[in-house]
Structures are given as structure tokens and as C-alpha cells.
């Protein structure tokens, strides 16, 4: 961990070995991430997509880029990214939603009819939210995939796209979408929802129209990045600070916080400018990361704490590095964890800084009467004799999650064998005892534990 002196919040970031990036395994290596761009007319949807792809802002409003495919990105597990631009996207979603409901109702009707016929014949002889918002996100560099080589389909409307289906995203899990199977919006991984910072009515429509519609279509399980575009116009309007301007910005920030609290599937709010290329990369990078590093397996947004599976997984990692078995991680043991995971070591300043951050983070949640993870954290000390307890180790990752740095906990979990559902993968090289090819046919008599082995496992269990 390295102290970040520029953010002014005493927050720390991971030290990475030279020439590397955060690891992360996509849901399927080399798959496709599909991002749907939505928003009111005139908020700059096509301009934002066009600027992201071309690295150039055009004063002429571009045509609807109904489908843009970016080449594989090595920093995103070689996933390709498909961006779907829209015009009147809410109408298309409502139509697809209505069609999906009609088809389900039709299926149920036919099933009920068949059931009635069956019953009749038998009579003659049983019947489905930290986050932290980022008003000014730092541009992400290192976009190695050449956007000039992106495949772009330019069409004036969405009608051509609505006629055909869209291939299923290779990163998608079982869909809980309520829209029609034939809709191009069926297999979507993330949404970028755009509003105009200079037209507050477009922000209010996020709460009253767009986000409820997205929630109905995707059962509130699709990650959404909210992008406030045209930051350049906002700077012109409020070029000279005044008391009324300060009140405006404070009110705007509170509105964003309220939105995040109400719609917990909104992962981040970012202010950007397509014209000035401000945070354009960040908007789409965060939407990609929301797919590769999902929050739901890690954090219960409704309860406001780490999930049971996440707590169990990180507790296992803790015990792996608790070499002396005292239930604490000393500096050497934490350094071993750092080296195995990131290939680097921590210096004294890093260790002292993290102890301070963990203590402050935990004291805040205790003071506010909140549980920042499982019940064990709220009732335990995070540090003992300058060493991290299990609760303290869990708090490290709670800090990253609270700052939407989900790539960090996912890097750790995937390093130690966990999949996207936090199930522990058993290496394929592990062979059953007795020379059998599978576990179903080996004889337990061939695998006996001696007393010392039983003692070791019992001690580890009760640790």
C-alpha cells in the first residue's frame, strides 16, 4: 500500500510492481462487455461515445453510433467492449418490456389451457448501494486498445437495431431481464446513463423516469454509471464563486447522494465533458469495471456490510498468512500477503498508514452505530499490539469497497482461487487418494489420518 498524498483524504492505494496492472479475471476470459448508453435527448450521448472512440470532439452533432465495438483490451482480461448508443431508448425499452410481458402472459395462458384440458380428461377417468460518488474522477490512462481500430456502425435511428437481436454477452450470467428475448437490449452488462449538468430537469428525470425504468427492465441487478455531461458549460455558468453558487453545488451533491441511496444499483456518479475530454475515459472505464468487478458478491448494499461469503473468504486468506497461529497478522505476515498478491513489499510508512486508516474507519462506523461488515467487526478491535486482527484485515477491504475500488478485493480473491460467486475452485491437478480418477469411486479405507494430522487439522479449525 502506498500513501496517496494528492487526494487529501488520507486514503491509500496499492503498490503495483513496475509494468503491471491490477489483475482480474472476467466472468469469461476474452468475452464481450456490452454497455447501453441512455439519457434524454440533447444530453450528449452520441458526442460522449464519439469522443471516447475518436479522442476528438466534433462541434457537429454526430449521427447515432448504434453499435461500437472496441478491440480486446489486455487490461480488461482481453475482453472486447460493445457500446450501444440510443435515440429514444426509453421507448425501445418500454416496447421490449411490454413485449416480454405479453410473451410471458401468453406462455402462462397456454400452460393454463393445457392444464385445464388435462384436469378435464383426468376427471373422466400446482397447476425476484459509498458507494461513494465521484464528482471529479481522475482520468484513467493506459487505454492500450486502439480506438481507431474500433468497429463503428452509424445509423440515424434505432429502428434497424430493434429489428434484430444482439448476441449474448460472453460475460453475462443467467439473465433476470424482463424484456423480450429478441430485443437488442436483452443481453446488457452495464448502463451509462447521461444527463446534462446545465439542464437540471434532465437530472430530475433520472429519478422519476430513467432509473425506475431500468430497474423494472433488469430487476435492479444491472450496474449503472451516471454521467453528468457538459461540465464545460457548468464552468462557464459558475465561473465566479458566490454564496448562491456554493449553495447550488451543495444542493447538487446532496441530490446525487440521495439518488445513490435510493437506487443502489447505481455504482458511481461522474461529472464529465465530451468537449474538453474531461473524464470521458473514466465513465466507460468504470462501466467496464462494474462488470468485471461486481459488488453484489462482496457487499450487501441493503444491510451495508460485507456479505457472509466475502467475510468467510477473506478470513481464510487471513489464516493462510497467520504463520504463527496467534490470530493476528504482524508486519512480516502482512508483507508476505502483499508479496504473494502483488509481488511487492510494504515499507514502514505504508504499514503505519494502513493501521491509522483502519482504526479511523472502524471508529467512524462504531460512532455512527453502523456495521461496516459482519457482526464480528463491530464488536472486535481491529488492532492488537500493533497487529491486524481478523476484523482489521476485513476492514482493509471494506475501505476499498466503500471507495468503489472493487478491483483490489477481487484481485485478492481471484489470486486465492475464488470465482465470481465466491466459490473456492479446487485445482484440477488435485487427485483423489488411492489412484482413482474421481472422488466417487475411491475407498475411504485407503485414506487414513494419523493422530498428528488429526491434531493439526483440529487446531487449525479451532484457531
XYZ file of C-alpha atoms in Angstrom:
463
model
C 0.000 0.000 0.000
C 1.207 3.457 -0.815
C 0.067 6.760 0.611
C -1.656 8.968 -1.921
C -0.662 12.473 -0.936
C -2.702 14.122 -3.685
C -6.237 13.250 -2.690
C -6.107 14.942 0.691
C -8.202 12.257 2.352
C -5.516 10.082 3.852
C -6.563 7.227 1.591
C -4.113 4.661 0.378
C -3.672 2.765 -2.832
C -1.997 -0.483 -3.736
C 1.661 -0.531 -4.747
C 1.944 -2.308 -8.064
C 5.101 -3.914 -9.457
C 6.561 -1.911 -12.301
C 4.867 -2.536 -15.629
C 1.824 -4.349 -14.207
C -1.803 -3.532 -13.700
C -4.406 -4.814 -11.321
C -5.262 -8.359 -12.168
C -8.768 -9.517 -12.616
C -10.447 -12.382 -14.366
C -13.512 -11.532 -16.372
C -16.542 -13.716 -15.973
C -15.299 -15.293 -19.160
C -11.775 -14.640 -20.390
C -11.815 -12.852 -23.728
C -15.562 -12.282 -23.570
C -17.602 -9.250 -24.507
C -18.828 -6.420 -22.274
C -21.951 -4.740 -23.624
C -22.699 -1.203 -22.441
C -26.008 0.535 -23.139
C -25.967 4.358 -23.306
C -29.228 6.026 -22.272
C -30.483 9.523 -21.468
C -32.748 12.337 -22.585
C -32.449 13.931 -25.988
C -29.678 16.516 -26.254
C -27.636 15.447 -23.215
C -24.684 14.458 -25.404
C -24.914 10.668 -25.621
C -23.518 10.360 -29.153
C -20.919 13.075 -28.528
C -19.645 11.237 -25.466
C -19.406 7.925 -27.330
C -17.812 9.555 -30.381
C -15.259 11.436 -28.270
C -14.381 8.274 -26.351
C -13.759 6.349 -29.553
C -12.058 9.010 -31.690
C -10.315 11.063 -28.980
C -11.694 14.133 -30.756
C -14.733 16.317 -30.078
C -16.729 17.431 -33.094
C -18.831 20.588 -32.965
C -21.175 18.889 -35.416
C -23.545 16.550 -33.618
C -22.569 13.037 -34.746
C -25.054 10.510 -36.018
C -26.323 7.809 -33.689
C -23.475 5.329 -33.200
C -25.889 2.484 -32.653
C -23.151 -0.051 -32.101
C -19.437 0.455 -31.470
C -17.147 -2.491 -30.844
C -13.761 -1.873 -29.266
C -10.924 -4.377 -29.768
C -9.752 -6.663 -26.944
C -8.133 -4.814 -24.064
C -5.311 -6.647 -22.238
C -6.064 -4.638 -19.109
C -9.639 -5.954 -19.155
C -8.854 -9.663 -19.474
C -8.772 -9.291 -23.270
C -12.488 -8.535 -23.303
C -13.992 -6.683 -26.212
C -16.438 -3.889 -25.426
C -19.605 -3.156 -27.360
C -21.206 0.259 -26.788
C -24.827 0.705 -27.883
C -25.837 4.320 -28.475
C -29.565 5.092 -28.473
C -32.198 7.542 -29.555
C -35.492 7.381 -27.698
C -34.054 4.459 -25.760
C -36.819 4.661 -23.172
C -39.449 3.993 -25.842
C -37.489 0.990 -27.091
C -37.100 -0.334 -23.536
C -40.787 0.100 -22.782
C -41.706 -1.674 -26.014
C -39.330 -4.543 -25.246
C -40.657 -4.705 -21.698
C -44.258 -4.831 -22.887
C -43.404 -7.459 -25.482
C -41.613 -9.545 -22.875
C -44.610 -9.320 -20.520
C -47.002 -10.236 -23.311
C -44.959 -13.281 -24.250
C -44.785 -14.420 -20.632
C -48.509 -13.918 -20.211
C -49.117 -15.822 -23.438
C -46.966 -18.703 -22.270
C -48.782 -18.850 -18.957
C -52.139 -18.735 -20.715
C -51.224 -21.642 -22.953
C -49.922 -23.572 -19.967
C -53.127 -22.934 -18.025
C -55.191 -24.002 -21.018
C -53.231 -27.219 -21.315
C -53.574 -27.818 -17.576
C -57.336 -27.301 -17.761
C -57.613 -29.832 -20.572
C -55.561 -32.315 -18.573
C -57.715 -31.882 -15.482
C -60.848 -32.329 -17.566
C -59.653 -35.589 -19.069
C -58.478 -36.862 -15.676
C -61.922 -36.226 -14.140
C -63.419 -38.669 -16.596
C -61.169 -41.483 -15.741
C -49.550 -26.929 -8.994
C -51.290 -26.270 -11.720
C -37.291 -11.830 -7.704
C -25.684 0.893 -2.818
C -20.431 4.535 -0.790
C -20.622 3.968 -2.700
C -19.072 6.639 -2.937
C -19.841 9.152 -5.569
C -17.107 10.725 -7.596
C -17.834 14.284 -8.649
C -14.403 14.755 -10.197
C -12.862 11.460 -11.241
C -9.234 11.227 -12.353
C -8.719 10.213 -15.969
C -7.564 6.641 -16.376
C -4.555 6.296 -18.641
C -3.177 3.195 -20.272
C -6.045 2.542 -22.671
C -3.885 0.291 -24.791
C -6.596 -0.914 -27.159
C -6.519 1.296 -30.223
C -9.857 3.037 -30.539
C -9.018 3.919 -34.123
C -9.495 0.243 -34.927
C -12.953 0.170 -33.378
C -15.806 -1.087 -35.496
C -18.471 1.610 -35.738
C -21.965 1.283 -37.165
C -23.540 4.688 -37.818
C -27.308 4.812 -38.332
C -29.776 7.676 -37.988
C -32.272 5.798 -35.789
C -32.582 2.728 -33.646
C -35.207 1.030 -35.808
C -32.716 -1.116 -37.709
C -31.229 -2.352 -34.459
C -34.623 -3.044 -32.905
C -35.470 -5.413 -35.752
C -32.671 -7.836 -34.901
C -31.312 -9.437 -31.770
C -27.975 -8.802 -30.171
C -25.574 -11.611 -29.449
C -25.445 -12.657 -25.832
C -22.645 -11.092 -23.881
C -19.909 -13.575 -23.090
C -19.633 -12.084 -19.624
C -23.312 -12.323 -18.768
C -24.633 -14.687 -16.158
C -28.171 -16.025 -16.127
C -30.284 -13.089 -17.179
C -33.027 -11.780 -14.920
C -34.088 -9.316 -17.616
C -37.818 -8.858 -18.038
C -37.585 -7.617 -21.613
C -38.214 -9.667 -24.752
C -35.617 -12.217 -25.800
C -35.487 -10.760 -29.315
C -34.680 -7.259 -28.078
C -31.165 -5.886 -28.638
C -31.350 -4.687 -25.029
C -31.783 -8.182 -23.625
C -28.150 -9.057 -23.003
C -26.702 -5.904 -21.477
C -23.922 -5.902 -18.884
C -23.939 -2.251 -17.778
C -25.667 1.059 -18.456
C -24.177 4.533 -18.850
C -26.993 6.959 -18.017
C -26.258 10.532 -19.102
C -27.771 13.846 -18.042
C -26.939 17.468 -18.848
C -25.277 19.348 -15.992
C -26.589 22.627 -17.426
C -30.206 21.355 -17.511
C -31.242 20.160 -14.080
C -34.543 18.848 -15.394
C -32.557 16.071 -17.095
C -31.136 15.087 -13.701
C -34.576 15.020 -12.102
C -35.757 12.699 -14.868
C -33.102 10.195 -13.792
C -35.013 9.633 -10.559
C -38.524 9.992 -11.919
C -38.160 8.175 -15.237
C -34.902 6.557 -16.306
C -33.742 4.713 -13.197
C -37.185 3.272 -12.339
C -37.433 2.089 -15.961
C -34.005 0.439 -15.813
C -34.959 -1.154 -12.506
C -38.131 -2.606 -13.999
C -36.342 -3.937 -17.053
C -33.359 -5.510 -15.293
C -34.687 -6.213 -11.788
C -32.256 -3.729 -10.254
C -29.299 -6.036 -10.898
C -27.629 -4.185 -13.768
C -24.813 -1.789 -12.726
C -25.406 1.817 -13.796
C -22.854 4.612 -14.142
C -24.469 8.055 -14.058
C -22.561 10.627 -16.128
C -23.185 14.363 -15.794
C -22.083 15.687 -19.188
C -21.253 19.245 -20.378
C -19.098 20.173 -17.419
C -17.609 22.881 -19.644
C -20.944 24.729 -19.714
C -21.262 24.472 -15.951
C -17.841 26.067 -15.500
C -18.881 28.937 -17.769
C -22.111 29.490 -15.871
C -20.412 29.429 -12.472
C -17.059 30.932 -13.330
C -17.051 33.271 -10.306
C -17.729 31.679 -6.945
C -20.517 33.181 -4.866
C -22.654 32.200 -1.924
C -25.527 31.196 -4.215
C -23.174 29.132 -6.377
C -21.851 27.317 -3.322
C -25.409 26.565 -2.291
C -26.104 25.234 -5.786
C -23.140 22.843 -5.686
C -24.001 21.696 -2.153
C -27.592 21.043 -3.218
C -26.398 19.211 -6.319
C -24.121 16.989 -4.262
C -26.938 16.164 -1.838
C -29.198 15.255 -4.744
C -26.562 12.843 -6.025
C -26.208 11.271 -2.576
C -29.975 10.866 -2.363
C -30.009 9.212 -5.784
C -27.260 6.778 -4.779
C -29.107 5.870 -1.607
C -32.388 5.268 -3.399
C -31.071 3.356 -6.408
C -28.416 1.058 -5.018
C -27.578 -0.404 -8.422
C -26.058 2.959 -9.402
C -22.370 2.306 -8.943
C -20.971 5.807 -9.428
C -21.806 9.364 -10.476
C -19.150 11.107 -12.575
C -19.096 14.652 -13.956
C -17.548 14.844 -17.403
C -17.210 16.911 -20.552
C -17.151 15.441 -24.033
C -15.984 18.791 -25.403
C -12.970 19.056 -23.089
C -12.358 15.271 -22.941
C -12.764 15.512 -19.171
C -13.352 12.115 -17.510
C -14.678 10.607 -20.748
C -12.406 7.575 -20.355
C -13.393 7.318 -16.706
C -17.090 6.998 -17.491
C -16.637 3.992 -19.744
C -13.769 2.502 -17.736
C -15.948 2.464 -14.622
C -18.785 0.821 -16.522
C -16.384 -1.890 -17.726
C -15.040 -2.400 -14.225
C -18.541 -2.664 -12.785
C -18.937 -5.804 -14.905
C -15.501 -7.313 -14.266
C -15.565 -6.497 -10.550
C -19.191 -6.890 -9.389
C -20.122 -5.562 -5.974
C -23.015 -7.877 -5.077
C -20.920 -10.940 -4.150
C -18.781 -8.743 -1.883
C -21.119 -6.282 -0.256
C -24.736 -6.388 0.857
C -25.998 -2.966 -0.252
C -29.204 -3.248 1.749
C -27.524 -4.294 5.003
C -24.486 -2.061 4.419
C -21.875 -4.707 5.211
C -19.669 -7.367 3.680
C -21.513 -10.489 2.647
C -21.107 -13.676 4.642
C -19.334 -15.364 1.710
C -16.920 -12.448 1.354
C -16.150 -12.429 5.079
C -15.536 -16.172 5.013
C -13.215 -15.921 2.009
C -11.061 -13.121 3.426
C -10.928 -14.871 6.796
C -9.469 -17.896 5.020
C -6.844 -15.676 3.346
C -6.048 -14.189 6.757
C -5.448 -17.624 8.243
C -3.213 -18.627 5.353
C -0.766 -15.872 6.290
C -1.130 -16.166 10.068
C 2.050 -18.233 10.187
C 2.450 -18.252 13.977
C -1.239 -19.050 14.552
C -1.801 -16.269 17.092
C -4.904 -14.927 15.339
C -3.080 -11.727 14.340
C -1.148 -10.533 11.301
C 2.157 -8.895 12.170
C 4.113 -6.719 9.755
C 6.087 -9.628 8.337
C 2.951 -11.697 7.722
C 1.172 -8.772 6.064
C 4.230 -8.249 3.874
C 4.082 -11.897 2.854
C 0.460 -11.378 1.817
C 1.450 -8.269 -0.165
C 4.288 -10.095 -1.925
C 2.191 -13.120 -2.908
C -0.676 -10.982 -4.193
C 1.144 -8.070 -5.851
C 4.774 -9.079 -5.953
C 5.882 -6.057 -3.922
C 6.690 -5.252 -0.304
C 5.469 -2.662 2.164
C 7.638 -0.117 3.908
C 7.130 1.090 7.455
C 5.247 4.193 6.338
C 2.754 2.050 4.403
C 2.123 -0.229 7.361
C 1.705 2.672 9.796
C -0.601 4.453 7.374
C -2.884 1.471 6.969
C -3.111 0.909 10.699
C -4.221 4.527 11.069
C -6.782 4.285 8.247
C -8.265 1.023 9.557
C -8.564 2.411 13.084
C -10.234 5.609 11.859
C -12.581 3.740 9.520
C -13.729 1.390 12.244
C -14.139 4.123 14.863
C -16.315 6.116 12.464
C -18.707 3.225 11.895
C -18.859 2.459 15.595
C -19.523 6.122 16.362
C -22.310 6.236 13.776
C -23.735 2.943 15.017
C -23.142 1.221 11.666
C -21.814 -2.225 10.896
C -19.089 -1.858 8.266
C -19.050 -5.588 7.614
C -20.056 -8.669 9.514
C -21.095 -8.532 13.146
C -17.615 -9.616 14.257
C -16.094 -6.326 13.151
C -18.429 -4.052 15.075
C -17.655 -5.904 18.294
C -13.920 -6.519 17.925
C -10.763 -4.487 17.963
C -9.143 -4.069 14.574
C -5.627 -3.851 16.030
C -3.949 -5.588 18.938
C -0.382 -4.784 19.942
C 0.138 -3.127 16.561
C -1.045 -6.229 14.673
C -4.115 -6.702 12.499
C -6.948 -8.834 13.840
C -9.329 -10.647 11.516
C -11.662 -7.676 11.895
C -8.850 -5.307 10.953
C -7.940 -7.342 7.883
C -11.582 -7.311 6.755
C -11.734 -3.562 7.338
C -8.906 -3.042 4.808
C -11.148 -4.371 2.062
C -14.201 -2.604 3.416
C -12.267 0.647 2.892
C -11.597 -0.192 -0.750
C -15.199 -1.233 -1.356
C -16.503 1.968 0.238
C -14.374 3.924 -2.257
C -15.547 1.831 -5.224
C -12.078 0.300 -5.652
C -13.502 -3.159 -6.249
C -10.572 -4.293 -8.385
C -8.490 -4.617 -5.205
C -10.604 -7.166 -3.263
C -11.341 -9.054 -6.484
C -7.626 -9.287 -7.266
C -7.044 -10.889 -3.854
C -9.990 -13.277 -4.105
C -9.105 -14.458 -7.593
C -5.471 -14.893 -6.612
C -6.562 -17.297 -3.900
C -8.892 -19.380 -6.051
C -12.346 -17.802 -5.769
C -14.710 -17.483 -8.699
C -17.277 -14.751 -9.338
C -19.733 -16.381 -6.931
C -17.023 -16.659 -4.245
C -16.884 -20.417 -4.561
C -13.422 -21.844 -3.943
C -12.089 -23.550 -7.056
C -10.441 -26.914 -6.473
C -7.365 -27.183 -8.729
C -7.799 -29.740 -11.493
C -4.355 -31.120 -10.623
C -5.689 -32.313 -7.259
C -6.088 -36.074 -7.485
C -8.163 -38.276 -5.156
C -6.267 -40.723 -2.940
C -5.788 -44.319 -3.951
C -5.038 -43.501 -7.587
C -8.710 -43.127 -8.544
C -9.676 -40.807 -11.353
C -12.562 -39.277 -9.387
C -13.914 -38.994 -5.860
C -16.928 -41.194 -6.424
C -15.023 -44.488 -6.575
C -12.170 -44.185 -4.092
C -12.253 -46.196 -0.889
C -12.091 -44.258 2.414
C -10.082 -47.168 3.884
C -7.137 -46.131 1.704
C -7.045 -42.650 3.240
C -6.399 -42.602 6.959
C -5.201 -39.671 9.089
C -2.652 -40.360 11.786
C -3.044 -38.702 15.235
C -0.634 -35.845 14.462
C -2.564 -34.984 11.290
C -5.848 -35.035 13.184
C -4.321 -32.750 15.848
C -3.055 -30.312 13.200
C -6.436 -30.069 11.455
C -8.299 -29.727 14.755
C -6.005 -26.940 15.894
C -6.451 -25.137 12.595
C -10.227 -25.483 12.810
C -10.393 -24.052 16.338
C -7.909 -21.229 15.594
